[in-house]
Amino acid sequence: KLHVEMSIPLYFGWFLFYTVQDQVRETATKFLKTLEVLESFKKHIISGKEEAKEVDLEQYFKAKGTLHCTTKFTDYGKAEGAKEYTDKQVVQDLYGSVSDLSLSALFITPRTVGARVSLSEDQLQLWPADAEKEAESEVPGAGALPLGSRAHVTLGCADGVQPVQTGFDLLQIIMLQKDGQQGEQVDIDPGTLTYYGEGRWYLALKEPISATACFSSIYK
Ligand code: 2AM
């Protein structure tokens, strides 16, 4: 039997199908446009300054290429646990498998815009046990959150911001929710929008977006 060892990629994740990427991008643009004209958004402008000012969010956030939900950033083997993850039986078995990701919320901060992904039990098998713990230094307490809390699709980043920030921003919002912060709520068409201060907005979708994706990896 021919044995081919897998070389370690830059990262593993679920890659949204192309037609689905277009739909999700459209939904994200609609979300940004809705925010821009919302009175309560203008009041707490993205800089955190409490003054009304025009802002073009589509200019402010730069797209970051293929839409995906990273499971493990392996950095060609340089990241901690990269080889162990690549060699995992479930990673090998489910490589190339297709499933639907449930995008349950959209959020923006002064740094990033993203979609929260609510992983199924099956999908959680591919989620690294230490993904949330790894974020502890950026988001204290994140290590105690349920597995999969960090799962997201990066939709855009402000100038000079790396996409890894999106997961930290999401974890920070989840920490605030866990601490019982009510925030300031506004009902808008797709769901409930909450403002958590410091330019952080979270839209819980009434109807989650189902996004078909393939579990695979990227080499650049
Ligand atoms: P993202 O998953 O938030 O978009 C290539 O840089 C991809 O790997 C991006 O999708 C990025 O963020 C993710 N990534 C980069 N560094 C990472 C890290 N240290 N931990 C987890 N994901 C990372």
GROMACS .gro file of C-alpha atoms and ligand atoms in nm:
model
  243
    1LYS     CA    1   0.000   0.000   0.000
    2LEU     CA    2   0.129   0.339  -0.095
    3HIS     CA    3   0.174   0.560   0.208
    4VAL     CA    4   0.179   0.932   0.145
    5GLU     CA    5   0.249   1.148   0.445
    6MET     CA    6   0.057   1.472   0.452
    7SER     CA    7   0.276   1.780   0.450
    8ILE     CA    8   0.169   2.036   0.706
    9PRO     CA    9  -0.031   2.327   0.557
   10LEU     CA   10  -0.060   2.690   0.664
   11TYR     CA   11  -0.395   2.616   0.821
   12PHE     CA   12  -0.692   2.376   0.823
   13GLY     CA   13  -1.052   2.489   0.813
   14TRP     CA   14  -1.391   2.480   0.648
   15PHE     CA   15  -1.388   2.664   0.318
   16LEU     CA   16  -1.722   2.806   0.206
   17PHE     CA   17  -1.837   2.709  -0.142
   18TYR     CA   18  -1.791   2.994  -0.391
   19THR     CA   19  -2.160   3.070  -0.445
   20VAL     CA   20  -2.207   3.068  -0.068
   21GLN     CA   21  -1.916   3.311  -0.025
   22ASP     CA   22  -2.095   3.559  -0.250
   23GLN     CA   23  -2.416   3.526  -0.047
   24VAL     CA   24  -2.234   3.572   0.283
   25ARG     CA   25  -2.043   3.875   0.151
   26GLU     CA   26  -2.372   4.026   0.039
   27THR     CA   27  -2.526   3.967   0.381
   28ALA     CA   28  -2.222   4.126   0.546
   29THR     CA   29  -2.243   4.432   0.321
   30LYS     CA   30  -2.612   4.466   0.404
   31PHE     CA   31  -2.526   4.448   0.775
   32LEU     CA   32  -2.267   4.725   0.741
   33LYS     CA   33  -2.506   4.941   0.542
   34THR     CA   34  -2.777   4.892   0.806
   35LEU     CA   35  -2.537   4.997   1.081
   36GLU     CA   36  -2.418   5.307   0.898
   37VAL     CA   37  -2.763   5.463   0.895
   38LEU     CA   38  -2.870   5.347   1.241
   39GLU     CA   39  -2.904   5.639   1.483
   40SER     CA   40  -2.769   5.446   1.781
   41PHE     CA   41  -2.467   5.341   1.573
   42LYS     CA   42  -2.392   5.696   1.469
   43LYS     CA   43  -2.414   5.793   1.834
   44HIS     CA   44  -2.141   5.545   1.934
   45ILE     CA   45  -1.924   5.590   1.632
   46ILE     CA   46  -1.668   5.320   1.565
   47SER     CA   47  -1.377   5.517   1.712
   48GLY     CA   48  -1.555   5.497   2.045
   49LYS     CA   49  -1.597   5.873   2.045
   50GLU     CA   50  -1.951   5.967   2.136
   51GLU     CA   51  -2.004   6.209   1.852
   52ALA     CA   52  -2.202   6.181   1.531
   53LYS     CA   53  -1.974   6.142   1.231
   54GLU     CA   54  -2.015   5.982   0.892
   55VAL     CA   55  -1.836   5.651   0.847
   56ASP     CA   56  -1.800   5.430   0.542
   57LEU     CA   57  -1.768   5.081   0.689
   58GLU     CA   58  -1.717   4.912   0.352
   59GLN     CA   59  -1.407   5.126   0.305
   60TYR     CA   60  -1.299   5.085   0.664
   61PHE     CA   61  -1.291   4.702   0.658
   62LYS     CA   62  -1.070   4.531   0.399
   63ALA     CA   63  -1.174   4.189   0.269
   64LYS     CA   64  -0.936   3.901   0.350
   65GLY     CA   65  -0.980   3.659   0.060
   66THR     CA   66  -1.145   3.317   0.062
   67LEU     CA   67  -1.412   3.295   0.330
   68HIS     CA   68  -1.342   3.013   0.573
   69CYS     CA   69  -1.358   2.906   0.936
   70THR     CA   70  -1.011   2.816   1.060
   71THR     CA   71  -0.994   2.507   1.278
   72LYS     CA   72  -0.617   2.493   1.332
   73PHE     CA   73  -0.346   2.739   1.228
   74THR     CA   74  -0.054   2.501   1.170
   75ASP     CA   75   0.193   2.743   1.005
   76TYR     CA   76   0.364   2.467   0.799
   77GLY     CA   77   0.447   2.283   1.119
   78LYS     CA   78   0.582   2.577   1.316
   79ALA     CA   79   0.269   2.627   1.527
   80GLU     CA   80   0.235   2.437   1.853
   81GLY     CA   81   0.049   2.109   1.808
   82ALA     CA   82   0.061   2.137   1.427
   83LYS     CA   83   0.188   1.788   1.359
   84GLU     CA   84  -0.040   1.628   1.618
   85TYR     CA   85  -0.343   1.795   1.461
   86THR     CA   86  -0.241   1.702   1.104
   87ASP     CA   87  -0.191   1.340   1.210
   88LYS     CA   88  -0.521   1.309   1.397
   89GLN     CA   89  -0.734   1.027   1.259
   90VAL     CA   90  -1.048   1.240   1.247
   91VAL     CA   91  -0.865   1.511   1.052
   92GLN     CA   92  -0.749   1.254   0.798
   93ASP     CA   93  -1.090   1.086   0.784
   94LEU     CA   94  -1.292   1.404   0.741
   95TYR     CA   95  -1.047   1.574   0.506
   96GLY     CA   96  -1.245   1.680   0.198
   97SER     CA   97  -1.583   1.625   0.364
   98VAL     CA   98  -1.865   1.872   0.304
   99SER     CA   99  -2.099   2.001   0.574
  100ASP     CA  100  -2.313   2.306   0.652
  101LEU     CA  101  -2.176   2.572   0.884
  102SER     CA  102  -2.434   2.756   1.088
  103LEU     CA  103  -2.355   3.129   1.097
  104SER     CA  104  -2.551   3.240   1.401
  105ALA     CA  105  -2.438   3.602   1.447
  106LEU     CA  106  -2.251   3.887   1.284
  107PHE     CA  107  -2.028   4.123   1.480
  108ILE     CA  108  -1.808   4.424   1.430
  109THR     CA  109  -1.547   4.594   1.644
  110PRO     CA  110  -1.311   4.881   1.558
  111ARG     CA  111  -1.069   4.608   1.438
  112THR     CA  112  -1.268   4.335   1.265
  113VAL     CA  113  -1.598   4.223   1.117
  114GLY     CA  114  -1.690   3.855   1.137
  115ALA     CA  115  -1.957   3.588   1.155
  116ARG     CA  116  -1.992   3.359   1.455
  117VAL     CA  117  -2.004   2.990   1.367
  118SER     CA  118  -2.209   2.753   1.584
  119LEU     CA  119  -2.043   2.416   1.531
  120SER     CA  120  -2.237   2.090   1.528
  121GLU     CA  121  -2.129   1.792   1.739
  122ASP     CA  122  -1.971   1.635   1.430
  123GLN     CA  123  -1.787   1.952   1.339
  124LEU     CA  124  -1.659   1.988   1.696
  125GLN     CA  125  -1.456   1.669   1.645
  126LEU     CA  126  -1.228   1.876   1.425
  127TRP     CA  127  -1.200   2.159   1.675
  128PRO     CA  128  -0.868   2.164   1.866
  129ALA     CA  129  -0.917   2.115   2.240
  130ASP     CA  130  -0.692   2.414   2.319
  131ALA     CA  131  -0.824   2.669   2.065
  132GLU     CA  132  -0.992   2.879   2.334
  133LYS     CA  133  -0.710   2.830   2.586
  134GLU     CA  134  -0.460   2.957   2.329
  135ALA     CA  135  -0.645   3.289   2.333
  136GLU     CA  136  -0.605   3.334   2.711
  137SER     CA  137  -0.321   3.586   2.678
  138GLU     CA  138  -0.539   3.805   2.454
  139VAL     CA  139  -0.873   3.740   2.623
  140PRO     CA  140  -0.833   3.644   2.989
  141GLY     CA  141  -1.090   3.383   3.089
  142ALA     CA  142  -1.144   3.257   2.732
  143GLY     CA  143  -0.998   2.919   2.826
  144ALA     CA  144  -1.304   2.846   3.039
  145LEU     CA  145  -1.552   2.904   2.755
  146PRO     CA  146  -1.716   2.607   2.578
  147LEU     CA  147  -1.524   2.443   2.295
  148GLY     CA  148  -1.594   2.608   1.964
  149SER     CA  149  -1.661   2.953   2.113
  150ARG     CA  150  -1.384   3.097   1.900
  151ALA     CA  151  -1.522   2.955   1.571
  152HIS     CA  152  -1.584   3.231   1.319
  153VAL     CA  153  -1.548   3.349   0.962
  154THR     CA  154  -1.340   3.666   0.921
  155LEU     CA  155  -1.526   3.900   0.686
  156GLY     CA  156  -1.290   4.196   0.700
  157CYS     CA  157  -1.022   4.374   0.900
  158ALA     CA  158  -0.935   4.739   0.958
  159ASP     CA  159  -0.606   4.861   0.812
  160GLY     CA  160  -0.306   4.695   0.973
  161VAL     CA  161  -0.515   4.437   1.164
  162GLN     CA  162  -0.439   4.064   1.121
  163PRO     CA  163  -0.734   3.825   1.075
  164VAL     CA  164  -0.637   3.625   1.386
  165GLN     CA  165  -0.785   3.923   1.575
  166THR     CA  166  -1.142   3.834   1.469
  167GLY     CA  167  -1.153   3.529   1.697
  168PHE     CA  168  -1.020   3.731   1.991
  169ASP     CA  169  -1.285   3.999   1.931
  170LEU     CA  170  -1.556   3.732   1.924
  171LEU     CA  171  -1.428   3.570   2.245
  172GLN     CA  172  -1.425   3.908   2.416
  173ILE     CA  173  -1.790   3.964   2.325
  174ILE     CA  174  -1.883   3.612   2.445
  175MET     CA  175  -1.706   3.684   2.775
  176LEU     CA  176  -1.916   4.000   2.819
  177GLN     CA  177  -2.233   3.801   2.744
  178LYS     CA  178  -2.130   3.535   2.994
  179ASP     CA  179  -2.072   3.802   3.258
  180GLY     CA  180  -2.434   3.905   3.206
  181GLN     CA  181  -2.367   4.237   3.036
  182GLN     CA  182  -2.697   4.350   2.886
  183GLY     CA  183  -2.554   4.607   2.650
  184GLU     CA  184  -2.780   4.837   2.456
  185GLN     CA  185  -3.032   4.645   2.243
  186VAL     CA  186  -3.193   4.746   1.915
  187ASP     CA  187  -3.430   4.522   1.718
  188ILE     CA  188  -3.353   4.533   1.348
  189ASP     CA  189  -3.485   4.318   1.069
  190PRO     CA  190  -3.247   4.017   1.077
  191GLY     CA  191  -3.232   3.991   1.457
  192THR     CA  192  -3.130   4.160   1.780
  193LEU     CA  193  -2.840   4.400   1.765
  194THR     CA  194  -2.651   4.466   2.088
  195TYR     CA  195  -2.395   4.734   2.161
  196TYR     CA  196  -2.137   4.626   2.420
  197GLY     CA  197  -1.935   4.949   2.438
  198GLU     CA  198  -1.593   5.023   2.294
  199GLY     CA  199  -1.724   4.998   1.938
  200ARG     CA  200  -1.840   4.634   1.975
  201TRP     CA  201  -2.168   4.539   1.801
  202TYR     CA  202  -2.322   4.193   1.789
  203LEU     CA  203  -2.617   4.091   1.574
  204ALA     CA  204  -2.778   3.763   1.684
  205LEU     CA  205  -2.953   3.635   1.372
  206LYS     CA  206  -3.315   3.516   1.406
  207GLU     CA  207  -3.248   3.278   1.118
  208PRO     CA  208  -2.891   3.146   1.118
  209ILE     CA  209  -2.725   3.143   0.776
  210SER     CA  210  -2.649   2.792   0.655
  211ALA     CA  211  -2.319   2.795   0.465
  212THR     CA  212  -2.201   2.486   0.281
  213ALA     CA  213  -1.829   2.431   0.332
  214CYS     CA  214  -1.553   2.179   0.268
  215PHE     CA  215  -1.304   2.076   0.537
  216SER     CA  216  -0.965   2.120   0.380
  217SER     CA  217  -0.641   2.316   0.414
  218ILE     CA  218  -0.437   2.590   0.249
  219TYR     CA  219  -0.076   2.609   0.139
  220LYS     CA  220   0.034   2.951   0.012
  2212AM     P1  221  -0.895   3.388   1.098
  2212AM     O1  222  -0.923   3.244   1.110
  2212AM     O2  223  -0.948   3.467   1.211
  2212AM     O3  224  -0.943   3.448   0.969
  2212AM     C1  225  -0.428   3.269   0.781
  2212AM     O4  226  -0.366   3.372   0.848
  2212AM     C2  227  -0.553   3.225   0.852
  2212AM     O5  228  -0.522   3.161   0.976
  2212AM     C3  229  -0.649   3.336   0.885
  2212AM     O6  230  -0.774   3.290   0.850
  2212AM     C4  231  -0.631   3.362   1.032
  2212AM     O7  232  -0.737   3.411   1.106
  2212AM     C5  233  -0.582   3.230   1.083
  2212AM     N1  234  -0.478   3.250   1.187
  2212AM     C6  235  -0.363   3.319   1.175
  2212AM     N2  236  -0.291   3.310   1.287
  2212AM     C7  237  -0.362   3.234   1.373
  2212AM     C8  238  -0.342   3.188   1.506
  2212AM     N3  239  -0.232   3.217   1.575
  2212AM     N4  240  -0.438   3.112   1.562
  2212AM     C9  241  -0.550   3.082   1.496
  2212AM     N5  242  -0.575   3.122   1.370
  2212AM    C10  243  -0.483   3.197   1.309
   0.00000   0.00000   0.00000
